CSV table of C-alpha atoms in Angstrom, one decimal:
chain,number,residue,atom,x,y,z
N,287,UNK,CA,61.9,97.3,77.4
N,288,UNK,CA,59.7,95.9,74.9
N,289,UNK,CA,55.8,96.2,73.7
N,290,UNK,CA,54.8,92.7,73.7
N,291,UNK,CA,51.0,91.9,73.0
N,292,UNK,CA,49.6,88.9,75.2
N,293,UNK,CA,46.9,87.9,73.8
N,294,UNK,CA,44.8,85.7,76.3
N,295,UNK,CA,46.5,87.2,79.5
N,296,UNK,CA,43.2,86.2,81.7
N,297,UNK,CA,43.5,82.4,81.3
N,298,UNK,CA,45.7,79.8,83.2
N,299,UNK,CA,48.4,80.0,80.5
N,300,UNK,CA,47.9,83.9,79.6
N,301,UNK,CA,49.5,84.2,83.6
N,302,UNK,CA,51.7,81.4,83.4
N,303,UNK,CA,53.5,84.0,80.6
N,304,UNK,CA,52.3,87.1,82.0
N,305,UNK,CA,55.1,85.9,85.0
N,306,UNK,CA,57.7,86.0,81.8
N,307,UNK,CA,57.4,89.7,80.9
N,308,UNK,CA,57.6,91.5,83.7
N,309,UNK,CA,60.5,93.8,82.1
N,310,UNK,CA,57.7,94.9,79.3
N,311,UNK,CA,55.3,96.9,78.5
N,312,UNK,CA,52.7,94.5,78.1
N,313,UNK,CA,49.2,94.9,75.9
N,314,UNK,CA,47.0,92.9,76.6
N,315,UNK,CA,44.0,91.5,74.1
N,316,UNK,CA,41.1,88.7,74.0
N,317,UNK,CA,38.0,87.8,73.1
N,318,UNK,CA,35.8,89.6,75.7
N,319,UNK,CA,35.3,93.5,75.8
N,320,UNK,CA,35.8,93.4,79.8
N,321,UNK,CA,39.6,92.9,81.4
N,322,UNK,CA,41.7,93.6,78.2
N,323,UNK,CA,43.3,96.5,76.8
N,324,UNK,CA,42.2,95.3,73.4
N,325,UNK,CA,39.4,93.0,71.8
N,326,UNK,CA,40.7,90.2,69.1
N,327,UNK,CA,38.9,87.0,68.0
N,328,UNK,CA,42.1,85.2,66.7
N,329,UNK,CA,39.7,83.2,63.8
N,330,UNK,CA,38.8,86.3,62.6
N,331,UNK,CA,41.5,87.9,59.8
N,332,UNK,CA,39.8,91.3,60.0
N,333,UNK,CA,39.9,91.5,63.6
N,334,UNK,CA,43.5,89.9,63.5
N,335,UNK,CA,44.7,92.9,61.7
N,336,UNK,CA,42.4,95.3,63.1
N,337,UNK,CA,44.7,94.7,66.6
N,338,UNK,CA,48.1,95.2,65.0
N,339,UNK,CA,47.0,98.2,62.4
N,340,UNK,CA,45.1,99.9,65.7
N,341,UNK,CA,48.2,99.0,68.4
N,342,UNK,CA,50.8,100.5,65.9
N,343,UNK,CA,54.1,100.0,67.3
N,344,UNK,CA,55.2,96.3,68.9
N,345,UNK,CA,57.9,94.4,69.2
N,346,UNK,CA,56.3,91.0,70.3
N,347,UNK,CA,53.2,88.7,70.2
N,348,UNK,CA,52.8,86.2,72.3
N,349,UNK,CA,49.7,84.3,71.9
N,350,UNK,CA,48.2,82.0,74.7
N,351,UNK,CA,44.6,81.0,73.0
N,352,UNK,CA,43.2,78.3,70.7
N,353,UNK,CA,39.7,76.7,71.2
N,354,UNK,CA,40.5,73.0,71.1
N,355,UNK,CA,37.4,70.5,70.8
N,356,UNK,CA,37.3,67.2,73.2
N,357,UNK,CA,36.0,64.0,72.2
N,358,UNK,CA,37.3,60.4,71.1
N,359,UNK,CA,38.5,60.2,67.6
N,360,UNK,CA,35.5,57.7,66.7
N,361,UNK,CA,32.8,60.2,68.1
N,362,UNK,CA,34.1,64.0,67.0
N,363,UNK,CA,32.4,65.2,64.7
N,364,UNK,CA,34.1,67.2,61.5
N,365,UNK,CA,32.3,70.5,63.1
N,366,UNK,CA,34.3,69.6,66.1
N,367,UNK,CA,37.5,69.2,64.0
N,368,UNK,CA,37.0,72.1,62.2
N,369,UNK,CA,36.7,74.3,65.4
N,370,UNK,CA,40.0,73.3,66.2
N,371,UNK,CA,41.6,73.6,62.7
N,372,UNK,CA,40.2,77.2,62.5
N,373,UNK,CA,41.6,78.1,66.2
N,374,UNK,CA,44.4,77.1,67.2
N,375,UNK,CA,45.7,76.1,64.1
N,376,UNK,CA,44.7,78.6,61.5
N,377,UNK,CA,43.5,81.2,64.2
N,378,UNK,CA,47.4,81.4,65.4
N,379,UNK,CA,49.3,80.9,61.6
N,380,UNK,CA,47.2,83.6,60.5
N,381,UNK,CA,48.4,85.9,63.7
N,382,UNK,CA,52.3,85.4,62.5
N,383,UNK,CA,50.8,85.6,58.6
N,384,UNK,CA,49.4,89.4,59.8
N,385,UNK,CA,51.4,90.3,62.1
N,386,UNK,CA,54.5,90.2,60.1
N,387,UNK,CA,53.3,92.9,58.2
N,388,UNK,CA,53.4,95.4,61.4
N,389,UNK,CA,55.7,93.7,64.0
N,390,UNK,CA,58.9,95.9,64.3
N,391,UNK,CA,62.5,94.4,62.9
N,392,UNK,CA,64.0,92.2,65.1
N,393,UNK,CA,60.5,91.3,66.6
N,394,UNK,CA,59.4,87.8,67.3
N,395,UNK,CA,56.5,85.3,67.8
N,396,UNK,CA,55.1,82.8,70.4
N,397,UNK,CA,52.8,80.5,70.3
N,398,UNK,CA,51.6,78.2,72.2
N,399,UNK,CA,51.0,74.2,71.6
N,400,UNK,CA,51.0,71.7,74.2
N,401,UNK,CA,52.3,68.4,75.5
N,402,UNK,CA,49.4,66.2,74.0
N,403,UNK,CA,51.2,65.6,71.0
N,404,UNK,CA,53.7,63.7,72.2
N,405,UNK,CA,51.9,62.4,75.5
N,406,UNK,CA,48.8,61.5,73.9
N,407,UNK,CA,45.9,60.6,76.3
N,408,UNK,CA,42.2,59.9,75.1
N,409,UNK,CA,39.9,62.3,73.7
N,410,UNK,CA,43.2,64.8,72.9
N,411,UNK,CA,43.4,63.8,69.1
N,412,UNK,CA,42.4,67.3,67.7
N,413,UNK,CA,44.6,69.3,70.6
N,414,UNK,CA,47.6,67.0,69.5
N,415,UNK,CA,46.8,66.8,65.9
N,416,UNK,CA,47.1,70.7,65.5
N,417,UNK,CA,49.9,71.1,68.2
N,418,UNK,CA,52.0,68.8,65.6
N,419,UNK,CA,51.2,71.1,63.1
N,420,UNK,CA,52.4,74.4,65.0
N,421,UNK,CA,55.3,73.2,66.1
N,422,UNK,CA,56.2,72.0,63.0
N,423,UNK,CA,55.3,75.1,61.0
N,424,UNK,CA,57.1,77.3,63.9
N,425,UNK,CA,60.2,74.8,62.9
N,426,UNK,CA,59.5,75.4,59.5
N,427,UNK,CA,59.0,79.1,58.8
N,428,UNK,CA,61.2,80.5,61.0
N,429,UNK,CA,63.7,80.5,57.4
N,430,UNK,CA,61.0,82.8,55.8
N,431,UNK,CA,60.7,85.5,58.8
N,432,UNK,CA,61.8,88.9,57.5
N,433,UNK,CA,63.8,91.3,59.2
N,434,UNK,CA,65.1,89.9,62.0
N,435,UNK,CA,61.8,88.4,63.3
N,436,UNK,CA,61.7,85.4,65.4
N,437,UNK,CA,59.4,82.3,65.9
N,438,UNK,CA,59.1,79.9,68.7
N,439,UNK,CA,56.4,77.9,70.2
N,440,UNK,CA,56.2,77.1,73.8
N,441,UNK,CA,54.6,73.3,74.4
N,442,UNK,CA,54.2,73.1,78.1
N,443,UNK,CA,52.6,70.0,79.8
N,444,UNK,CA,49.8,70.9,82.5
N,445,UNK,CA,49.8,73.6,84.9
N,446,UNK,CA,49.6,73.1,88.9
N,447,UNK,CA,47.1,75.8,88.7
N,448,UNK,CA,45.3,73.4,86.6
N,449,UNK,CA,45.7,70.3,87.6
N,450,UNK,CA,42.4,70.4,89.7
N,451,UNK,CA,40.7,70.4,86.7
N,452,UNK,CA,42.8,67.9,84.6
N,453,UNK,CA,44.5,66.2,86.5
N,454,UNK,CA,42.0,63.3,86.9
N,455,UNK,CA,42.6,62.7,82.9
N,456,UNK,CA,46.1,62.5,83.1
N,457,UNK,CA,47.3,60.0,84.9
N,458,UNK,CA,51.3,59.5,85.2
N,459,UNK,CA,51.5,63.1,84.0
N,460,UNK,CA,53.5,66.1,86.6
N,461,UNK,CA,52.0,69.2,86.1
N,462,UNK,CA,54.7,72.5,86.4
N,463,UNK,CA,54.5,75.4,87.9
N,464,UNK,CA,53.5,78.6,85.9
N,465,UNK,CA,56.3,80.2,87.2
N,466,UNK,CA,58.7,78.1,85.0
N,467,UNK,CA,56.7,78.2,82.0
N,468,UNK,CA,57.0,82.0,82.3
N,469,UNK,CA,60.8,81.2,82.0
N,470,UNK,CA,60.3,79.7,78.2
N,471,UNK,CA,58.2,82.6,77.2
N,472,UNK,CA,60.7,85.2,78.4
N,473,UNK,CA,63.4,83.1,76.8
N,474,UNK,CA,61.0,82.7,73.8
N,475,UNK,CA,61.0,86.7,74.2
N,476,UNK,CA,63.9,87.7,75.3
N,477,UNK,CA,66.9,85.5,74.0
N,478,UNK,CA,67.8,85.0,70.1
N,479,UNK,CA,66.6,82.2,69.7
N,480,UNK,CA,64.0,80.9,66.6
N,481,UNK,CA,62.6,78.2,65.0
N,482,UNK,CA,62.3,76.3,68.2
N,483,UNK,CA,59.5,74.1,70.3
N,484,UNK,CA,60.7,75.5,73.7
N,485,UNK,CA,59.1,72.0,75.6
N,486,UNK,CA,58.6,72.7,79.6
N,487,UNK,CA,57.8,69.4,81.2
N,488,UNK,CA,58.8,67.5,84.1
H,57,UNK,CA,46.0,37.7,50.0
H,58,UNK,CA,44.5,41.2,51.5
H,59,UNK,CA,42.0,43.6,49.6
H,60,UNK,CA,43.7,47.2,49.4
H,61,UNK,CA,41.6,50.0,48.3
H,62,UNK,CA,44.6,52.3,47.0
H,63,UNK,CA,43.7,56.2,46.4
H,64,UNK,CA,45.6,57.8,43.7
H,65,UNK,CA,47.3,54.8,42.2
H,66,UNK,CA,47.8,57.2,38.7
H,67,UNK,CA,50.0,59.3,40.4
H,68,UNK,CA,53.8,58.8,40.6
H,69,UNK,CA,53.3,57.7,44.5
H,70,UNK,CA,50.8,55.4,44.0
H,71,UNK,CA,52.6,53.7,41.3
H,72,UNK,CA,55.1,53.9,44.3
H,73,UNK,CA,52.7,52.3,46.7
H,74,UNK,CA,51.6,49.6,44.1
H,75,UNK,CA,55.4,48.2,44.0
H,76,UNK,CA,54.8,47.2,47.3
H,77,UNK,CA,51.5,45.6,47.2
H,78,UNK,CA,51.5,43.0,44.3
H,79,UNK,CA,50.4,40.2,46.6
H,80,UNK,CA,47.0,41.9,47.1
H,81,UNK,CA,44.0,42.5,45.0
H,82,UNK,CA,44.5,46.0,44.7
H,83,UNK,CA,41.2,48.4,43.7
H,84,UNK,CA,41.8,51.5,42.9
H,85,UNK,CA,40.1,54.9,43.4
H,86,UNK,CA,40.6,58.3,42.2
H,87,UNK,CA,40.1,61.8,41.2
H,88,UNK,CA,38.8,60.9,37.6
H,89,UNK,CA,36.8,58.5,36.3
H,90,UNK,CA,38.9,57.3,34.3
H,91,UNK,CA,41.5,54.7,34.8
H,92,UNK,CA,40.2,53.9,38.2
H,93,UNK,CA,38.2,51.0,39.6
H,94,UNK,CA,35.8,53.8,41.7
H,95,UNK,CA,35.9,57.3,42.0
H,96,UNK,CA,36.5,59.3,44.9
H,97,UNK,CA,36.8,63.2,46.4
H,98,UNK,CA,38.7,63.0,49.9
H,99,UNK,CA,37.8,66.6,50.6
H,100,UNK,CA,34.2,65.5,50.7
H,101,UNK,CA,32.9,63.7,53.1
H,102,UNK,CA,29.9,61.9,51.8
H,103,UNK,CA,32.2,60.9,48.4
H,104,UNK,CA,34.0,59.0,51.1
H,105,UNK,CA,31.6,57.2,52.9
H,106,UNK,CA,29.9,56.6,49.6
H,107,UNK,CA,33.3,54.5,48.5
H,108,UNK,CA,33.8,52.5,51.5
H,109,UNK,CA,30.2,51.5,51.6
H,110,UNK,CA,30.5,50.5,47.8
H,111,UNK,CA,33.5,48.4,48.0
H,112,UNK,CA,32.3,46.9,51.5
H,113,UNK,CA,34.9,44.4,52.7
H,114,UNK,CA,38.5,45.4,52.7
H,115,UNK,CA,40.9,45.1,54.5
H,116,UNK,CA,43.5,48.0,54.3
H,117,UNK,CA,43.4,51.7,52.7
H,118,UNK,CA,45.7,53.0,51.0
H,119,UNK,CA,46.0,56.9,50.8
H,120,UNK,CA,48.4,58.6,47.9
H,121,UNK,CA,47.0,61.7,47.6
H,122,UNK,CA,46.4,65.3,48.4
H,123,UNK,CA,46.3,68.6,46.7
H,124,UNK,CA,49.4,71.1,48.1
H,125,UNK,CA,49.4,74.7,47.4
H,126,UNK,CA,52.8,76.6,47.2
H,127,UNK,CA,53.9,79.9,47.8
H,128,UNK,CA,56.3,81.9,50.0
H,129,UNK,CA,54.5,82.3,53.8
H,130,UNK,CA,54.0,85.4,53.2
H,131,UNK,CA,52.3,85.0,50.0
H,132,UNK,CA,50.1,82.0,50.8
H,133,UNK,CA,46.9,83.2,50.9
H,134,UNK,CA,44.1,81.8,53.6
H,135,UNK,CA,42.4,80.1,50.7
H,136,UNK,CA,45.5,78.6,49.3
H,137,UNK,CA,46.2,77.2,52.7
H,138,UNK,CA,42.7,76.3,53.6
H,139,UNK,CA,43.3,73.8,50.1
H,140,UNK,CA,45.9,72.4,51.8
H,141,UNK,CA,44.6,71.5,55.2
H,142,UNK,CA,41.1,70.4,53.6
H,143,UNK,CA,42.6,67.7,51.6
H,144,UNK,CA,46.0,66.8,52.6
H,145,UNK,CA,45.1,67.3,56.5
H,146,UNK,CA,41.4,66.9,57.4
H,147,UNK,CA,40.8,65.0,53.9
H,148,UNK,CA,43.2,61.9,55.0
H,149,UNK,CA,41.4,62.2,58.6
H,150,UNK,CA,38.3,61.8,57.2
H,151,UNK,CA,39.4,59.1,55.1
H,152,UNK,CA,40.5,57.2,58.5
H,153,UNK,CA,37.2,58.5,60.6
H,154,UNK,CA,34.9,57.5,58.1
H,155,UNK,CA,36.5,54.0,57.0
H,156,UNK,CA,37.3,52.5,60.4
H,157,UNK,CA,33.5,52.5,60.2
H,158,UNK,CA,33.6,49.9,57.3
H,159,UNK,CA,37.2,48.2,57.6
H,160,UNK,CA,37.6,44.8,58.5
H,161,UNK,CA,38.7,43.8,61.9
H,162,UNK,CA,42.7,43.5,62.1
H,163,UNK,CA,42.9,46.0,59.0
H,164,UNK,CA,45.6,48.6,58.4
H,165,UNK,CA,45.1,52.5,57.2
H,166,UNK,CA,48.1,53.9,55.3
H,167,UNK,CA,48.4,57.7,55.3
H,168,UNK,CA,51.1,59.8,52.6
H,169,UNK,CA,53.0,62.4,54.1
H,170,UNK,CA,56.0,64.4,53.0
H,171,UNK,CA,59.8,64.8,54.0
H,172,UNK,CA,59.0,68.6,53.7
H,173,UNK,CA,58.4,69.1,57.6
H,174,UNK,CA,61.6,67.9,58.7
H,175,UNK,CA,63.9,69.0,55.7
H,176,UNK,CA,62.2,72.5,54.7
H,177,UNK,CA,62.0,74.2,51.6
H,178,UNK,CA,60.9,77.5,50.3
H,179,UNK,CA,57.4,77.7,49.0
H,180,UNK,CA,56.4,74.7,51.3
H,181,UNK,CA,54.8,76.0,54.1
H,182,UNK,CA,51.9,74.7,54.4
H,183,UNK,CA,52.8,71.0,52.7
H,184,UNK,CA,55.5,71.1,55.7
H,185,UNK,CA,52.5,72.3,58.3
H,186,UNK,CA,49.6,69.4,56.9
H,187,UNK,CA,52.7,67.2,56.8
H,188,UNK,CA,53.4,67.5,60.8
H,189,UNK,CA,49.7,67.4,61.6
H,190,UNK,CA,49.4,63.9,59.8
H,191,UNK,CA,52.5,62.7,61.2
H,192,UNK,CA,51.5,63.6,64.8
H,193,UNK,CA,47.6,62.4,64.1
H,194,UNK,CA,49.1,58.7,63.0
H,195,UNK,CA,51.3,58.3,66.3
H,196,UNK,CA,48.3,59.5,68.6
H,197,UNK,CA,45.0,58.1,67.1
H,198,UNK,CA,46.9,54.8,66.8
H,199,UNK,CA,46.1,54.1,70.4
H,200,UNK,CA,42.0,54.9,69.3
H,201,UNK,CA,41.8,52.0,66.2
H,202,UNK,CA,39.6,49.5,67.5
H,203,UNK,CA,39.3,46.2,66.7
H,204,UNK,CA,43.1,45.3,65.9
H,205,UNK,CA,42.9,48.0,62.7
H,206,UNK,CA,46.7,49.8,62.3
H,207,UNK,CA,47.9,53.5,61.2
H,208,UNK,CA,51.0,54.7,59.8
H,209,UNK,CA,52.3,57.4,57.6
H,210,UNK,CA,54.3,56.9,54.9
H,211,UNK,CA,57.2,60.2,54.9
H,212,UNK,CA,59.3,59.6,51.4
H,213,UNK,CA,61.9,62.1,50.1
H,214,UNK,CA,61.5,63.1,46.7
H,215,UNK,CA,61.1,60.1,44.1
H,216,UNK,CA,63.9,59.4,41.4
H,217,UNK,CA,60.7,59.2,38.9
H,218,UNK,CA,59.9,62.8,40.4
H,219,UNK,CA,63.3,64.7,40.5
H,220,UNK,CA,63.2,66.3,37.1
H,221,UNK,CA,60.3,68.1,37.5
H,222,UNK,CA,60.9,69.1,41.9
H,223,UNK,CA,64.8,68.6,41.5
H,224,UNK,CA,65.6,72.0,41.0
H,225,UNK,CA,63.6,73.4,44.1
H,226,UNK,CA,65.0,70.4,46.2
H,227,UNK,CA,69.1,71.2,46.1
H,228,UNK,CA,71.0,69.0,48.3
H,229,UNK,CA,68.1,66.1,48.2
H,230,UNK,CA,68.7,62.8,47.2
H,231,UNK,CA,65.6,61.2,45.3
H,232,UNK,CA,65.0,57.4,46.4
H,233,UNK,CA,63.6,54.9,43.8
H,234,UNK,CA,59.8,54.4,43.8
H,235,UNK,CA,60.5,50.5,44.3
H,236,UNK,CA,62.0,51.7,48.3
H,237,UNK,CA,59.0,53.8,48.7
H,238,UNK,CA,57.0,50.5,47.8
H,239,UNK,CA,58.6,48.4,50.7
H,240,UNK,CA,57.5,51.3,53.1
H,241,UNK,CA,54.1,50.5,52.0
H,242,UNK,CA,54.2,47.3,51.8
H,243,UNK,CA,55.7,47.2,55.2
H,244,UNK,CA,52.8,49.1,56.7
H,245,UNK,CA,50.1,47.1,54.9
H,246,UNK,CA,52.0,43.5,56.1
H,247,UNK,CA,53.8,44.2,59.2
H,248,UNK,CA,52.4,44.5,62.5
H,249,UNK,CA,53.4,48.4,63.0
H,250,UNK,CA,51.4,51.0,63.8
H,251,UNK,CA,51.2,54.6,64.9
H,252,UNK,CA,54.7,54.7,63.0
H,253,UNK,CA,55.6,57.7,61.0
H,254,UNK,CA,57.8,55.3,57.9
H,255,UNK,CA,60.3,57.7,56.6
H,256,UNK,CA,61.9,57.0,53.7
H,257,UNK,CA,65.0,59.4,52.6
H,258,UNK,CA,68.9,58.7,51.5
């Protein structure tokens, strides 16, 4: 059994992985006070390391946030851009930059990206933009991890618990159920696996 | 005969990049003032705008440029990466957001990225990162450009020109001639491509 902190274990996709890790001990953090065993604003360095220094001991971090702005490339604005950038770009290098200091040997990271990137659809552009550039960094510095860690991102295409909500802006798309993208964060987890975009799609 | 505003044409890849476009009127723009035709900051916004309006009718950018900081991951600092995506990331798509404004209809965008993200390297984290983001932006906002206007990246290896001074960080490369990198160029600048990532390696 592992300590594995889920960060975002409220939303859609924090379940969808929750499903994953039921052999863990699983800590859970967010941005609200209410619902999580731990507060964390993942743009925030100080409250970054504030989570790992304060939890101590884990083995795994699995993060399912990253505030992504909507809008045609023409119209969004660079405060729009910049939101998304600092989230789920930044906001999740910076949890591996960190939490390398205090994740235990042999521990490992997931993130999370999404399908966007190479299923574009309109108004996506920052989404897909800054998936590209976490999967490609997870490819990337997977070489640099220390001490047996481990890096993967999981880029799953859109839930069925979802697709009431987006489904109407992805047309021709399949959505899966959260059940199976559990699997890739358990494998993500749980395998040896690194360096990989673990793509769950249909 | 096409007007080609081409940033960073002092540089060893825009001397690449003008290889490719001698049947143009080329005007350059850069860092300095001297030794270019305008200057230009693509970190800053109204630097950008301020050179497109200038110039006024052309038909096809050319972008060589932007600043990389390296260092191991776990040495890169958030200001050292923030360099990087403010320039080589959201300073080439600001470049594009900002100029479709003022291109001419049927015109082309040509972004630089690096080999970096699919052949890693220590110390290049966050070129490899900006790298994927641009790569990913260009096949994504393609299907956005309005009025007939193109996007590609340009993804070279290291340049024979280059190799003594990255040749020894670089082992088991193979530097191309700056004249190949020109056709890449030159093919996104005349073909009819777009949303193509142009690699260039031996």
């Amino acid at each position: 059994m592992k300590t594995v902190i889920l960060i975002g274990a409220q939303g859609k996709m924090g379940q969808a992985a929750l499903t994953g890790l039921g052999n863990h001990k699983v800590i859970t953090a967010g941005r609200s006070v209410e619902g999580y065993d731990y507060q964390v604003d993942i743009t925030n360095e100080a409250s970054v390391r504030n989570l790992f220094k304060t939890i101590g001991e884990f083995d795994a971090v699995v993060n399912t946030v990253g505030v992504c702005e909507y809008a045609s490339f023409a119209e969004m604005t660079q405060e729009q851009w910049m939101t998304t950038v600092m989230s789920k770009m930044m906001g999740q290098i910076n949890l591996v930059r960190i939490g390398q200091e205090y994740i235990a040997d042999n521990g490992s990271f997931t993130l999370i990206t999404g399908i966007l990137n190479v299923k574009p659809i309109p108004f996506a552009i920052a989404d897909a933009t800054t998936s590209g550039a976490i999967d490609t960094f997870v490819k990337c510095v997977a070489y640099e991890m220390p001490r047996g860690i481990r890096i993967n991102s999981i880029n799953p295409t859109v839930l069925e618990e979802a697709w009431d909500v987006y489904g109407e802006m992805m047309p021709g798309f399949q959505p899966v159920p959260s059940v199976l993208v559990g699997k890739a964060f358990e494998r993500s987890v749980d395998s040896f696996i690194t360096g990989e975009v673990i793509f769950v799609d249909a």
